[in-house]
Tab-separated table of C-alpha atoms in Angstrom:
chain	number	residue	atom	x	y	z
A	931	MET	CA	-5.365	-0.018	-6.365
A	932	LEU	CA	-2.784	-2.831	-6.392
A	933	GLY	CA	-4.541	-4.662	-3.562
A	934	LYS	CA	-7.678	-5.029	-5.697
A	935	ARG	CA	-5.834	-7.225	-8.196
A	936	PRO	CA	-5.989	-10.873	-6.985
A	937	GLU	CA	-2.861	-11.840	-8.955
A	938	LEU	CA	-0.821	-9.190	-7.097
A	939	GLN	CA	0.101	-9.858	-3.489
A	940	ILE	CA	1.826	-7.253	-1.346
A	941	ILE	CA	4.308	-9.105	0.857
A	942	GLY	CA	6.158	-6.253	2.524
A	943	GLU	CA	6.329	-2.531	3.009
A	944	VAL	CA	9.103	-0.426	4.498
A	945	SER	CA	9.682	3.247	5.187
A	946	ASP	CA	13.325	3.753	4.210
A	947	GLY	CA	15.883	2.625	1.658
A	948	LEU	CA	18.074	0.569	3.973
A	949	LYS	CA	15.056	-1.402	5.196
A	950	ALA	CA	14.057	-1.912	1.554
A	951	VAL	CA	17.410	-3.565	0.843
A	952	HIS	CA	17.069	-5.879	3.853
A	953	LYS	CA	13.451	-6.761	3.008
A	954	ALA	CA	14.372	-7.460	-0.635
A	955	GLN	CA	17.170	-9.773	0.466
A	956	GLU	CA	14.857	-11.569	2.893
A	957	LEU	CA	11.800	-11.948	0.644
A	958	GLN	CA	13.300	-12.070	-2.882
A	959	PRO	CA	10.098	-10.588	-4.364
A	960	ASP	CA	9.189	-10.676	-8.042
A	961	LEU	CA	8.590	-6.912	-8.121
A	962	ILE	CA	9.812	-4.044	-5.948
A	963	LEU	CA	8.289	-0.553	-5.982
A	964	LEU	CA	10.762	2.108	-4.866
A	965	ASP	CA	10.640	5.850	-4.391
A	966	ILE	CA	13.658	8.054	-5.125
A	967	GLY	CA	13.217	10.201	-1.999
A	968	LEU	CA	13.553	7.549	0.703
A	969	PRO	CA	15.151	8.403	4.057
A	970	THR	CA	18.349	6.713	5.337
A	971	LEU	CA	19.301	5.472	1.854
A	972	ASN	CA	17.746	7.079	-1.227
A	973	GLY	CA	15.959	4.926	-3.777
A	974	ILE	CA	18.770	5.018	-6.347
A	975	ASP	CA	21.343	3.773	-3.827
A	976	ALA	CA	18.861	1.246	-2.442
A	977	ALA	CA	18.244	-0.096	-5.966
A	978	ARG	CA	21.996	-0.500	-6.538
A	979	ARG	CA	22.206	-2.650	-3.413
A	980	ILE	CA	19.005	-4.534	-4.198
A	981	ARG	CA	20.392	-5.498	-7.624
A	982	LYS	CA	23.158	-7.346	-5.722
A	983	VAL	CA	21.056	-9.034	-3.008
A	984	ALA	CA	17.917	-9.763	-5.060
A	985	PRO	CA	19.122	-9.893	-8.681
A	986	HIS	CA	15.936	-11.486	-10.043
A	987	SER	CA	13.588	-8.895	-8.538
A	988	LYS	CA	12.220	-6.372	-11.022
A	989	ILE	CA	12.394	-2.776	-9.834
A	990	LEU	CA	9.745	-0.182	-10.594
A	991	PHE	CA	10.349	3.365	-9.423
A	992	VAL	CA	7.281	5.366	-8.440
A	993	SER	CA	8.535	8.835	-7.680
A	994	GLN	CA	7.598	12.466	-7.450
A	995	GLU	CA	10.870	13.197	-9.260
A	996	SER	CA	10.121	13.889	-12.928
A	997	SER	CA	13.654	14.708	-14.080
A	998	THR	CA	14.687	12.742	-17.148
A	999	ASP	CA	18.244	12.538	-15.759
A	1000	VAL	CA	17.016	10.865	-12.566
A	1001	ALA	CA	14.739	8.511	-14.498
A	1002	GLN	CA	17.606	7.583	-16.825
A	1003	GLU	CA	19.899	6.906	-13.857
A	1004	ALA	CA	17.242	4.638	-12.352
A	1005	LEU	CA	16.895	2.706	-15.613
A	1006	ASP	CA	20.658	2.549	-16.152
A	1007	LEU	CA	21.149	0.770	-12.824
A	1008	GLY	CA	18.724	-1.956	-13.788
A	1009	ALA	CA	15.217	-0.758	-12.961
A	1010	LEU	CA	12.715	-1.784	-15.620
A	1011	GLY	CA	10.208	0.941	-14.961
A	1012	TYR	CA	9.710	4.497	-13.847
A	1013	VAL	CA	6.341	6.061	-13.041
A	1014	VAL	CA	5.975	9.711	-12.066
A	1015	LYS	CA	3.612	9.919	-9.073
A	1016	ALA	CA	1.526	12.604	-10.761
A	1017	HIS	CA	0.596	9.930	-13.356
A	1018	ALA	CA	0.442	6.936	-10.988
A	1019	GLY	CA	-3.357	6.798	-10.882
A	1020	ARG	CA	-3.408	6.196	-14.608
A	1021	GLU	CA	-0.103	4.396	-15.168
A	1022	LEU	CA	0.788	2.295	-12.118
A	1023	LEU	CA	-1.197	-0.831	-12.980
A	1024	VAL	CA	-0.088	-0.558	-16.597
A	1025	ALA	CA	3.543	-0.345	-15.474
A	1026	VAL	CA	3.200	-3.307	-13.115
A	1027	GLU	CA	1.660	-5.409	-15.886
A	1028	ALA	CA	4.412	-4.395	-18.319
A	1029	LEU	CA	7.123	-5.412	-15.852
A	1030	ARG	CA	5.346	-8.685	-15.092
A	1031	GLN	CA	5.591	-9.395	-18.833
A	1032	GLY	CA	9.313	-8.545	-18.830
A	1033	ARG	CA	8.897	-5.200	-20.604
A	1034	GLN	CA	10.103	-1.736	-19.688
A	1035	PHE	CA	7.674	1.033	-18.733
A	1036	VAL	CA	8.398	4.767	-18.561
A	1037	SER	CA	5.798	7.408	-17.688
A	1038	ALA	CA	4.278	9.055	-20.726
A	1039	GLY	CA	5.856	12.432	-19.948
A	1040	LEU	CA	9.336	10.885	-19.890
A	1041	ALA	CA	8.976	8.321	-22.672
A	1042	GLY	CA	10.281	10.581	-25.429
A	1043	HIS	CA	13.285	11.701	-23.381
A	1044	VAL	CA	14.552	8.431	-21.913
A	1045	PRO	CA	16.118	5.972	-24.383
A	1046	ALA	CA	14.111	2.780	-24.760
A	1047	GLU	CA	17.131	0.511	-24.609
A	1048	LEU	CA	18.507	-0.476	-21.217
A	1049	GLY	CA	21.616	-2.269	-22.386
A	1050	ASP	CA	22.431	-5.922	-21.727
A	1051	SER	CA	20.122	-6.171	-18.709
A	1052	GLN	CA	17.062	-5.304	-20.848
A	1053	VAL	CA	14.427	-8.023	-20.868
A	1054	GLY	CA	11.869	-7.745	-23.636
A	1055	LYS	CA	11.048	-4.470	-25.334
A	1056	PRO	CA	9.542	-1.176	-24.192
A	1057	ALA	CA	5.882	-1.189	-23.252
A	1058	HIS	CA	3.493	0.869	-25.287
A	1059	PHE	CA	1.136	2.573	-22.855
A	1060	ASP	CA	-1.996	2.463	-25.004
A	1061	GLU	CA	-1.605	-1.235	-25.910
A	1062	THR	CA	-0.972	-2.334	-22.322
A	1063	PHE	CA	-3.774	-0.171	-20.946
A	1064	ALA	CA	-6.191	-1.600	-23.504
A	1065	SER	CA	-5.245	-5.177	-22.612
A	1066	LEU	CA	-5.753	-4.428	-18.900
A	1067	GLU	CA	-9.182	-2.966	-19.563
A	1068	LYS	CA	-10.193	-6.184	-21.341
A	1069	THR	CA	-9.229	-8.314	-18.305
A	1070	GLU	CA	-11.150	-6.230	-15.756
């Protein structure tokens, strides 16, 4: 799905949270996709460390965890997006595009339960799923 978009280049993939921190520090990517349930160091703790070693990287969580408390914790620590895996087929590209534009994205099922504001680290404004999806359809 992401590999079919020429403007998106996958530059690294790891299997646990500690490796994610090291890879983020090494590569300083524009965008990092993280799962909550990573071995060695969970995604939340990995994101906390990544914020320190790669402060300009945007973090997008893609997780099976659909708890609003977990999603809010992820956003509070500086992630700009949270996609529930059950909705990833429909929302992942939309979320990536929103983050590339400096906007927040939260899965549709969580959007009404997670506050739109992220505090001082917020860049831009929340993405509106239908608007972003429509603009992606026009470019394909």
